[in-house]
């Protein structure tokens, strides 16, 4: 696996970064002015005392410092006035070569420059434009890169991250996201828990992320102070060396009197999280807010009164400045010097918090998550000072009640209402390596291209108060850039190189060749009606499709893909541009040119639908989440529930002998995630019972578009496979115990009839497992069963983050793999050894396994992401260096999953997905119909 370059060979810097900054940017004019003001104030105070005939008062020895501090209390944060005159960054690393990027397509943050040049030197951008020959001859050891027209953007800026405090792999010793010591903790700092050994730094950089706002978690109403970091490794290897413009002193409100103060960041949270953690209601949480801010207000008023006396020369019995280390950060909020980032979802909380800002007169930088902000933009505009931004997920919603009305159209609707939109990761909730994907989806659903790119670069930089140095490709800005292998809004775009402070971060990057069309801004479809419906129905628009006529003709079709009858997918040769496909009751009757199919519709009233060069492909399958068994993850009343585990708990007597639970008995139809998946081409779900132990039970295959289980074709297959899960647990039995129990159930004479069928190879055994060592033990178990029982079990491993390490052995043993998720993440110790894929490695887990003859499928973890399955398989093909064809990509989420999960091939009765404007693999295409011969219908989306 390629490793990022280290820069320890550079000469270490003698002075700390803070001292370097002061030496390089101390401004004599401001210093002289402030000193003059301080001395003048002091003289004025003395004069006032003499003039008033008061008794002589001894001045405090630190009177001048007191007056300086009082004057600075009202100074607003921002960069020094001559900041862009700097010739070297405070983060510059000695020995870094200047770099010239030639012939780049540049998105600067507010405009495009075609075939321009960029010079990076001393950690900053020195030139942007069209360079003349010889312009940079004075540079020795200049590194020149010809971009060949590739796109260059500012580095990705993540406004909401827990990098370093919620580290991966997740271990108890590095869990520093939340304190549980009380709902109000403004004195805590994410910096104090920042782990420099988080494996995710390298991964996030490989996705173009250069800067992140590391927030405390959302367990508390006020979780503490956040800090902005650059992600690159430093020679110092310390958390402090990663900071970007932290407060001059981290332990108080003191500032450098010769410079403006720097912006601070702070995390707040309202709604379900603090309520759940502390057993409070919303009323309790907002009283905690008000109480905290009232405490800060009283301290601020004491400080102001103290300074009024000091500035008036009333030194007698003045005493010490009324400071309070515990509450000073919240006092700074009231002075307008802190960017408040508020985790807040729904209207009641948004309204509560807006009222809080007006009561105590402080502005909000952004509402985060903010799932209902698009429904109440007017409420946001009533916030004190200015309208806050909305920091959003693209499609991640419905995981708890307050996220239930989230909409993919929120970014566009908010932008149309003049509200700043930011797309964020909440890493590791979403892997920030793919933060740009959030912007791509926002663009797909209607956010203008420039605002979508700004949502992960320019806008978050401005919201944090750092847009004077990051978020733009401009002269004088930090040399944080990304050069992409395709247009940054194209699906699957990957960095060719990432610079942070002018230092390249990718060593020998793996760069896949993308289609020429991917260098252009992607086309999008029209979602005006859907966006309007999201508002009309307050986030819950009807999702059930419309039934087409009995006879349907899809016209102007350019391609058609169908199962080949041998376990694969093939392209239909005689369907090309301008072809038609004729269906009656969901069954294909004819395809080809119009004349060849005229007899099928000439005498009847057919429903004609123009696909505008679209396509028909096999319906996709979703596996890995509780899709169909759970509606809202955070609400247990919406779940099927968790099954009993015979290994760790007692089985009720009524279940003895029938311990294996069938998921089909708990199916829930017409859930919102289920229907959204259906509308995105996922026509079937395969779901196993939910379990916290060894045995999950028997999965079922069901139609995602059915109204209820009694509808024809609603349950595709009552029992598909037997599911178990094996892994390390803090409370459960050992891994060796789990495997021993599985061995006994498969080979023991007292096992159930279902386990006997599994042992015979009649029903697949699907094992949820991540770790390569455990997978190796399962391969050995498969061999043992074959030797002792003479049967070959159908074994599939799911999850399988480390399966690539055993690709050869899995292929030889005939063991299939379902990768969940399809783009790996080292979430825990068992999945630490991932194969990340481009640009870090040439191979991905998918290509490696396929190269060794392993049948591979892809899955998901949470049901909200089922709708994005078509993008997942397209992404796999795009980063495969042409090793995965369109047909193979479609198989990853269709026929391969049928084989791996024991779903009998449906042949001519299989569902098909219809897209307009391209294939189901094209982000520019729109799913407009589902063909279901099994159910005898064509649904129109």
mmCIF file of N, CA and C in Angstrom, residues 445-549:
data_model
loop_
_atom_site.group_PDB
_atom_site.id
_atom_site.type_symbol
_atom_site.label_atom_id
_atom_site.label_comp_id
_atom_site.label_asym_id
_atom_site.label_seq_id
_atom_site.Cartn_x
_atom_site.Cartn_y
_atom_site.Cartn_z
ATOM 1 N N UNK A 445 -29.541 17.125 -7.494
ATOM 2 C CA UNK A 445 -30.935 17.405 -7.148
ATOM 3 C C UNK A 445 -31.278 18.888 -7.222
ATOM 4 N N UNK A 446 -30.404 19.700 -7.857
ATOM 5 C CA UNK A 446 -30.828 21.042 -8.195
ATOM 6 C C UNK A 446 -30.018 22.200 -7.662
ATOM 7 N N UNK A 447 -29.030 21.980 -6.795
ATOM 8 C CA UNK A 447 -28.196 23.084 -6.334
ATOM 9 C C UNK A 447 -27.289 23.515 -7.485
ATOM 10 N N UNK A 448 -27.252 24.795 -7.844
ATOM 11 C CA UNK A 448 -26.402 25.229 -8.954
ATOM 12 C C UNK A 448 -24.947 24.794 -8.769
ATOM 13 N N UNK A 449 -24.269 24.556 -9.896
ATOM 14 C CA UNK A 449 -22.923 23.981 -9.864
ATOM 15 C C UNK A 449 -21.963 24.805 -9.026
ATOM 16 N N UNK A 450 -21.973 26.129 -9.216
ATOM 17 C CA UNK A 450 -21.014 26.952 -8.476
ATOM 18 C C UNK A 450 -21.280 26.914 -6.982
ATOM 19 N N UNK A 451 -22.557 26.861 -6.591
ATOM 20 C CA UNK A 451 -22.891 26.787 -5.170
ATOM 21 C C UNK A 451 -22.580 25.408 -4.597
ATOM 22 N N UNK A 452 -22.707 24.359 -5.414
ATOM 23 C CA UNK A 452 -22.376 23.014 -4.952
ATOM 24 C C UNK A 452 -20.882 22.904 -4.657
ATOM 25 N N UNK A 453 -20.045 23.425 -5.556
ATOM 26 C CA UNK A 453 -18.599 23.412 -5.303
ATOM 27 C C UNK A 453 -18.248 24.314 -4.125
ATOM 28 N N UNK A 454 -18.881 25.470 -4.057
ATOM 29 C CA UNK A 454 -18.612 26.381 -2.937
ATOM 30 C C UNK A 454 -19.021 25.763 -1.607
ATOM 31 N N UNK A 455 -20.011 24.868 -1.633
ATOM 32 C CA UNK A 455 -20.539 24.275 -0.400
ATOM 33 C C UNK A 455 -19.517 23.425 0.337
ATOM 34 N N UNK A 456 -18.429 23.035 -0.342
ATOM 35 C CA UNK A 456 -17.383 22.249 0.325
ATOM 36 C C UNK A 456 -16.029 22.942 0.234
ATOM 37 N N UNK A 457 -16.033 24.194 -0.153
ATOM 38 C CA UNK A 457 -14.765 24.934 -0.246
ATOM 39 C C UNK A 457 -14.945 26.351 0.302
ATOM 40 N N UNK A 458 -15.448 27.222 -0.536
ATOM 41 C CA UNK A 458 -15.519 28.648 -0.234
ATOM 42 C C UNK A 458 -16.473 28.962 0.915
ATOM 43 N N UNK A 459 -17.673 28.406 0.865
ATOM 44 C CA UNK A 459 -18.679 28.755 1.873
ATOM 45 C C UNK A 459 -18.275 28.301 3.268
ATOM 46 N N UNK A 460 -17.849 27.058 3.477
ATOM 47 C CA UNK A 460 -17.418 26.707 4.835
ATOM 48 C C UNK A 460 -16.230 27.530 5.318
ATOM 49 N N UNK A 461 -15.318 27.893 4.408
ATOM 50 C CA UNK A 461 -14.203 28.752 4.801
ATOM 51 C C UNK A 461 -14.712 30.094 5.319
ATOM 52 N N UNK A 462 -15.705 30.651 4.618
ATOM 53 C CA UNK A 462 -16.267 31.935 5.049
ATOM 54 C C UNK A 462 -17.031 31.808 6.354
ATOM 55 N N UNK A 463 -17.773 30.723 6.498
ATOM 56 C CA UNK A 463 -18.557 30.528 7.720
ATOM 57 C C UNK A 463 -17.638 30.448 8.934
ATOM 58 N N UNK A 464 -16.449 29.864 8.786
ATOM 59 C CA UNK A 464 -15.498 29.753 9.888
ATOM 60 C C UNK A 464 -14.680 31.029 10.088
ATOM 61 N N UNK A 465 -14.836 32.010 9.189
ATOM 62 C CA UNK A 465 -14.043 33.220 9.297
ATOM 63 C C UNK A 465 -12.633 33.056 8.792
ATOM 64 N N UNK A 466 -12.429 32.117 7.881
ATOM 65 C CA UNK A 466 -11.093 31.836 7.365
ATOM 66 C C UNK A 466 -11.004 32.025 5.858
ATOM 67 N N UNK A 467 -11.982 32.722 5.288
ATOM 68 C CA UNK A 467 -11.982 32.895 3.839
ATOM 69 C C UNK A 467 -10.972 33.937 3.366
ATOM 70 N N UNK A 468 -10.167 34.452 4.281
ATOM 71 C CA UNK A 468 -9.057 35.305 3.867
ATOM 72 C C UNK A 468 -7.825 34.484 3.488
ATOM 73 N N UNK A 469 -7.880 33.145 3.736
ATOM 74 C CA UNK A 469 -6.686 32.357 3.436
ATOM 75 C C UNK A 469 -6.987 30.984 2.853
ATOM 76 N N UNK A 470 -8.168 30.443 3.032
ATOM 77 C CA UNK A 470 -8.520 29.154 2.444
ATOM 78 C C UNK A 470 -9.856 29.272 1.725
ATOM 79 N N UNK A 471 -10.164 28.283 0.879
ATOM 80 C CA UNK A 471 -11.450 28.253 0.183
ATOM 81 C C UNK A 471 -11.437 28.888 -1.189
ATOM 82 N N UNK A 472 -10.329 29.498 -1.576
ATOM 83 C CA UNK A 472 -10.210 30.119 -2.891
ATOM 84 C C UNK A 472 -8.868 29.762 -3.518
ATOM 85 N N UNK A 473 -8.831 29.809 -4.838
ATOM 86 C CA UNK A 473 -7.562 29.777 -5.563
ATOM 87 C C UNK A 473 -7.273 31.219 -5.959
ATOM 88 N N UNK A 474 -6.579 31.919 -5.095
ATOM 89 C CA UNK A 474 -6.262 33.326 -5.288
ATOM 90 C C UNK A 474 -4.837 33.593 -4.834
ATOM 91 N N UNK A 475 -4.233 34.582 -5.429
ATOM 92 C CA UNK A 475 -2.897 34.968 -5.005
ATOM 93 C C UNK A 475 -2.928 35.446 -3.559
ATOM 94 N N UNK A 476 -1.977 34.974 -2.771
ATOM 95 C CA UNK A 476 -1.909 35.325 -1.366
ATOM 96 C C UNK A 476 -2.603 34.350 -0.446
ATOM 97 N N UNK A 477 -3.346 33.388 -1.008
ATOM 98 C CA UNK A 477 -4.059 32.395 -0.196
ATOM 99 C C UNK A 477 -3.167 31.184 0.069
ATOM 100 N N UNK A 478 -3.551 30.393 1.081
ATOM 101 C CA UNK A 478 -2.800 29.184 1.390
ATOM 102 C C UNK A 478 -2.756 28.270 0.173
ATOM 103 N N UNK A 479 -1.636 27.608 0.005
ATOM 104 C CA UNK A 479 -1.439 26.712 -1.140
ATOM 105 C C UNK A 479 -2.075 25.360 -0.860
ATOM 106 N N UNK A 480 -3.396 25.380 -0.694
ATOM 107 C CA UNK A 480 -4.193 24.164 -0.474
ATOM 108 C C UNK A 480 -5.024 23.930 -1.728
ATOM 109 N N UNK A 481 -4.609 22.987 -2.550
ATOM 110 C CA UNK A 481 -5.243 22.758 -3.842
ATOM 111 C C UNK A 481 -5.444 21.279 -4.081
ATOM 112 N N UNK A 482 -6.377 20.993 -4.991
ATOM 113 C CA UNK A 482 -6.599 19.625 -5.452
ATOM 114 C C UNK A 482 -6.686 19.649 -6.971
ATOM 115 N N UNK A 483 -5.972 18.739 -7.615
ATOM 116 C CA UNK A 483 -6.140 18.527 -9.051
ATOM 117 C C UNK A 483 -6.882 17.210 -9.220
ATOM 118 N N UNK A 484 -7.985 17.249 -9.967
ATOM 119 C CA UNK A 484 -8.910 16.117 -10.057
ATOM 120 C C UNK A 484 -8.756 15.393 -11.390
ATOM 121 N N UNK A 485 -9.153 14.118 -11.416
ATOM 122 C CA UNK A 485 -9.075 13.342 -12.655
ATOM 123 C C UNK A 485 -10.286 13.566 -13.559
ATOM 124 N N UNK A 486 -11.290 14.288 -13.077
ATOM 125 C CA UNK A 486 -12.463 14.631 -13.882
ATOM 126 C C UNK A 486 -13.095 15.869 -13.258
ATOM 127 N N UNK A 487 -14.170 16.360 -13.836
ATOM 128 C CA UNK A 487 -14.820 17.536 -13.254
ATOM 129 C C UNK A 487 -15.206 17.225 -11.813
ATOM 130 N N UNK A 488 -14.976 18.156 -10.895
ATOM 131 C CA UNK A 488 -15.231 17.838 -9.481
ATOM 132 C C UNK A 488 -16.674 17.482 -9.151
ATOM 133 N N UNK A 489 -17.618 17.781 -10.030
ATOM 134 C CA UNK A 489 -19.007 17.389 -9.770
ATOM 135 C C UNK A 489 -19.393 16.098 -10.489
ATOM 136 N N UNK A 490 -18.428 15.472 -11.175
ATOM 137 C CA UNK A 490 -18.681 14.187 -11.833
ATOM 138 C C UNK A 490 -18.558 13.061 -10.813
ATOM 139 N N UNK A 491 -19.463 12.105 -10.897
ATOM 140 C CA UNK A 491 -19.446 10.975 -9.972
ATOM 141 C C UNK A 491 -18.098 10.270 -10.011
ATOM 142 N N UNK A 492 -17.573 9.958 -8.843
ATOM 143 C CA UNK A 492 -16.338 9.182 -8.747
ATOM 144 C C UNK A 492 -15.069 9.967 -8.980
ATOM 145 N N UNK A 493 -15.166 11.288 -9.115
ATOM 146 C CA UNK A 493 -13.947 12.063 -9.338
ATOM 147 C C UNK A 493 -12.966 11.843 -8.192
ATOM 148 N N UNK A 494 -11.686 11.751 -8.532
ATOM 149 C CA UNK A 494 -10.653 11.371 -7.576
ATOM 150 C C UNK A 494 -9.458 12.301 -7.725
ATOM 151 N N UNK A 495 -8.825 12.689 -6.619
ATOM 152 C CA UNK A 495 -7.645 13.551 -6.737
ATOM 153 C C UNK A 495 -6.485 12.869 -7.466
ATOM 154 N N UNK A 496 -5.859 13.643 -8.333
ATOM 155 C CA UNK A 496 -4.572 13.224 -8.889
ATOM 156 C C UNK A 496 -3.437 13.673 -7.985
ATOM 157 N N UNK A 497 -3.655 14.782 -7.297
ATOM 158 C CA UNK A 497 -2.704 15.252 -6.296
ATOM 159 C C UNK A 497 -3.415 16.235 -5.386
ATOM 160 N N UNK A 498 -2.963 16.278 -4.148
ATOM 161 C CA UNK A 498 -3.493 17.191 -3.136
ATOM 162 C C UNK A 498 -2.307 17.939 -2.534
ATOM 163 N N UNK A 499 -2.398 19.269 -2.501
ATOM 164 C CA UNK A 499 -1.371 20.076 -1.846
ATOM 165 C C UNK A 499 -1.954 20.718 -0.597
ATOM 166 N N UNK A 500 -1.238 20.627 0.504
ATOM 167 C CA UNK A 500 -1.574 21.346 1.724
ATOM 168 C C UNK A 500 -0.353 22.175 2.110
ATOM 169 N N UNK A 501 -0.531 23.482 2.212
ATOM 170 C CA UNK A 501 0.589 24.400 2.457
ATOM 171 C C UNK A 501 1.674 24.233 1.400
ATOM 172 N N UNK A 502 1.254 23.916 0.181
ATOM 173 C CA UNK A 502 2.190 23.767 -0.921
ATOM 174 C C UNK A 502 2.930 22.452 -0.948
ATOM 175 N N UNK A 503 2.598 21.537 -0.042
ATOM 176 C CA UNK A 503 3.286 20.253 0.064
ATOM 177 C C UNK A 503 2.417 19.173 -0.562
ATOM 178 N N UNK A 504 2.906 18.458 -1.576
ATOM 179 C CA UNK A 504 2.105 17.375 -2.163
ATOM 180 C C UNK A 504 1.913 16.241 -1.159
ATOM 181 N N UNK A 505 0.685 15.738 -1.102
ATOM 182 C CA UNK A 505 0.336 14.751 -0.078
ATOM 183 C C UNK A 505 0.242 13.318 -0.591
ATOM 184 N N UNK A 506 0.158 13.121 -1.897
ATOM 185 C CA UNK A 506 -0.012 11.782 -2.448
ATOM 186 C C UNK A 506 1.295 11.323 -3.089
ATOM 187 N N UNK A 507 1.812 10.218 -2.597
ATOM 188 C CA UNK A 507 3.038 9.647 -3.151
ATOM 189 C C UNK A 507 2.654 8.616 -4.209
ATOM 190 N N UNK A 508 3.067 8.852 -5.453
ATOM 191 C CA UNK A 508 2.761 7.955 -6.564
ATOM 192 C C UNK A 508 1.267 7.640 -6.627
ATOM 193 N N UNK A 509 0.431 8.659 -6.774
ATOM 194 C CA UNK A 509 -1.024 8.431 -6.787
ATOM 195 C C UNK A 509 -1.456 7.555 -7.945
ATOM 196 N N UNK A 510 -2.440 6.714 -7.672
ATOM 197 C CA UNK A 510 -3.045 5.872 -8.703
ATOM 198 C C UNK A 510 -4.181 6.655 -9.342
ATOM 199 N N UNK A 511 -4.052 6.936 -10.624
ATOM 200 C CA UNK A 511 -5.019 7.788 -11.323
ATOM 201 C C UNK A 511 -5.657 6.993 -12.453
ATOM 202 N N UNK A 512 -6.955 6.773 -12.346
ATOM 203 C CA UNK A 512 -7.684 6.050 -13.382
ATOM 204 C C UNK A 512 -8.053 6.997 -14.516
ATOM 205 N N UNK A 513 -8.129 6.453 -15.710
ATOM 206 C CA UNK A 513 -8.541 7.235 -16.868
ATOM 207 C C UNK A 513 -10.063 7.296 -16.907
ATOM 208 N N UNK A 514 -10.602 8.510 -16.992
ATOM 209 C CA UNK A 514 -12.048 8.704 -17.012
ATOM 210 C C UNK A 514 -12.486 9.107 -18.419
ATOM 211 N N UNK A 515 -13.743 8.848 -18.780
ATOM 212 C CA UNK A 515 -14.244 9.275 -20.094
ATOM 213 C C UNK A 515 -14.072 10.780 -20.299
ATOM 214 N N UNK A 516 -13.851 11.198 -21.527
ATOM 215 C CA UNK A 516 -13.657 12.618 -21.843
ATOM 216 C C UNK A 516 -14.841 13.457 -21.382
ATOM 217 N N UNK A 517 -16.032 12.883 -21.484
ATOM 218 C CA UNK A 517 -17.234 13.618 -21.090
ATOM 219 C C UNK A 517 -17.218 13.993 -19.612
ATOM 220 N N UNK A 518 -16.423 13.272 -18.816
ATOM 221 C CA UNK A 518 -16.382 13.537 -17.383
ATOM 222 C C UNK A 518 -15.610 14.807 -17.052
ATOM 223 N N UNK A 519 -14.974 15.431 -18.047
ATOM 224 C CA UNK A 519 -14.279 16.691 -17.797
ATOM 225 C C UNK A 519 -15.227 17.885 -17.875
ATOM 226 N N UNK A 520 -16.464 17.648 -18.283
ATOM 227 C CA UNK A 520 -17.456 18.711 -18.381
ATOM 228 C C UNK A 520 -18.389 18.681 -17.170
ATOM 229 N N UNK A 521 -19.032 19.808 -16.930
ATOM 230 C CA UNK A 521 -20.044 19.842 -15.868
ATOM 231 C C UNK A 521 -21.124 18.824 -16.203
ATOM 232 N N UNK A 522 -21.424 17.891 -15.301
ATOM 233 C CA UNK A 522 -22.413 16.857 -15.634
ATOM 234 C C UNK A 522 -23.792 17.443 -15.928
ATOM 235 N N UNK A 523 -24.499 16.773 -16.829
ATOM 236 C CA UNK A 523 -25.900 17.126 -17.053
ATOM 237 C C UNK A 523 -26.726 16.710 -15.840
ATOM 238 N N UNK A 524 -27.823 17.384 -15.636
ATOM 239 C CA UNK A 524 -28.751 16.987 -14.577
ATOM 240 C C UNK A 524 -30.160 16.938 -15.137
ATOM 241 N N UNK A 525 -30.998 16.204 -14.458
ATOM 242 C CA UNK A 525 -32.400 16.123 -14.840
ATOM 243 C C UNK A 525 -33.223 17.157 -14.062
ATOM 244 N N UNK A 526 -34.453 17.324 -14.461
ATOM 245 C CA UNK A 526 -35.327 18.322 -13.847
ATOM 246 C C UNK A 526 -36.083 17.694 -12.671
ATOM 247 N N UNK A 527 -35.913 18.293 -11.487
ATOM 248 C CA UNK A 527 -36.613 17.817 -10.295
ATOM 249 C C UNK A 527 -37.507 18.907 -9.704
ATOM 250 N N UNK A 528 -37.977 19.820 -10.529
ATOM 251 C CA UNK A 528 -38.789 20.926 -10.029
ATOM 252 C C UNK A 528 -40.053 20.439 -9.322
ATOM 253 N N UNK A 529 -40.716 19.470 -9.918
ATOM 254 C CA UNK A 529 -41.959 18.982 -9.316
ATOM 255 C C UNK A 529 -41.700 18.303 -7.977
ATOM 256 N N UNK A 530 -40.631 17.528 -7.917
ATOM 257 C CA UNK A 530 -40.315 16.832 -6.666
ATOM 258 C C UNK A 530 -39.935 17.819 -5.563
ATOM 259 N N UNK A 531 -39.174 18.857 -5.927
ATOM 260 C CA UNK A 531 -38.789 19.856 -4.928
ATOM 261 C C UNK A 531 -40.009 20.610 -4.414
ATOM 262 N N UNK A 532 -40.917 20.943 -5.314
ATOM 263 C CA UNK A 532 -42.143 21.632 -4.897
ATOM 264 C C UNK A 532 -42.986 20.747 -3.981
ATOM 265 N N UNK A 533 -43.020 19.447 -4.292
ATOM 266 C CA UNK A 533 -43.797 18.518 -3.459
ATOM 267 C C UNK A 533 -43.197 18.391 -2.071
ATOM 268 N N UNK A 534 -41.859 18.457 -1.969
ATOM 269 C CA UNK A 534 -41.216 18.361 -0.656
ATOM 270 C C UNK A 534 -41.694 19.479 0.260
ATOM 271 N N UNK A 535 -41.871 20.674 -0.304
ATOM 272 C CA UNK A 535 -42.351 21.803 0.496
ATOM 273 C C UNK A 535 -43.852 21.672 0.763
ATOM 274 N N UNK A 536 -44.602 21.344 -0.282
ATOM 275 C CA UNK A 536 -46.056 21.258 -0.149
ATOM 276 C C UNK A 536 -46.467 20.269 0.946
ATOM 277 N N UNK A 537 -45.778 19.123 1.002
ATOM 278 C CA UNK A 537 -46.150 18.085 1.957
ATOM 279 C C UNK A 537 -45.257 18.094 3.197
ATOM 280 N N UNK A 538 -44.577 19.219 3.434
ATOM 281 C CA UNK A 538 -43.736 19.402 4.623
ATOM 282 C C UNK A 538 -42.765 18.250 4.821
ATOM 283 N N UNK A 539 -42.086 17.903 3.751
ATOM 284 C CA UNK A 539 -41.029 16.907 3.824
ATOM 285 C C UNK A 539 -41.479 15.476 3.666
ATOM 286 N N UNK A 540 -42.772 15.254 3.545
ATOM 287 C CA UNK A 540 -43.287 13.882 3.424
ATOM 288 C C UNK A 540 -44.157 13.757 2.173
ATOM 289 N N UNK A 541 -43.611 14.008 1.002
ATOM 290 C CA UNK A 541 -44.424 13.893 -0.213
ATOM 291 C C UNK A 541 -44.800 12.446 -0.488
ATOM 292 N N UNK A 542 -45.915 12.217 -1.171
ATOM 293 C CA UNK A 542 -46.290 10.837 -1.529
ATOM 294 C C UNK A 542 -45.186 10.210 -2.389
ATOM 295 N N UNK A 543 -44.905 8.934 -2.134
ATOM 296 C CA UNK A 543 -43.823 8.243 -2.846
ATOM 297 C C UNK A 543 -44.305 7.054 -3.669
ATOM 298 N N UNK A 544 -45.531 6.628 -3.458
ATOM 299 C CA UNK A 544 -46.014 5.489 -4.240
ATOM 300 C C UNK A 544 -46.083 5.868 -5.717
ATOM 301 N N UNK A 545 -45.633 4.967 -6.576
ATOM 302 C CA UNK A 545 -45.604 5.294 -8.012
ATOM 303 C C UNK A 545 -46.992 5.254 -8.638
ATOM 304 N N UNK A 546 -47.031 5.760 -9.860
ATOM 305 C CA UNK A 546 -48.263 5.737 -10.646
ATOM 306 C C UNK A 546 -48.223 4.513 -11.562
ATOM 307 N N UNK A 547 -49.343 3.815 -11.682
ATOM 308 C CA UNK A 547 -49.420 2.650 -12.561
ATOM 309 C C UNK A 547 -49.625 3.095 -14.014
ATOM 310 N N UNK A 548 -48.827 2.531 -14.897
ATOM 311 C CA UNK A 548 -48.951 2.834 -16.322
ATOM 312 C C UNK A 548 -50.099 2.021 -16.919
ATOM 313 N N UNK A 549 -50.406 2.306 -18.174
ATOM 314 C CA UNK A 549 -51.412 1.522 -18.874
ATOM 315 C C UNK A 549 -50.934 0.090 -19.070
#
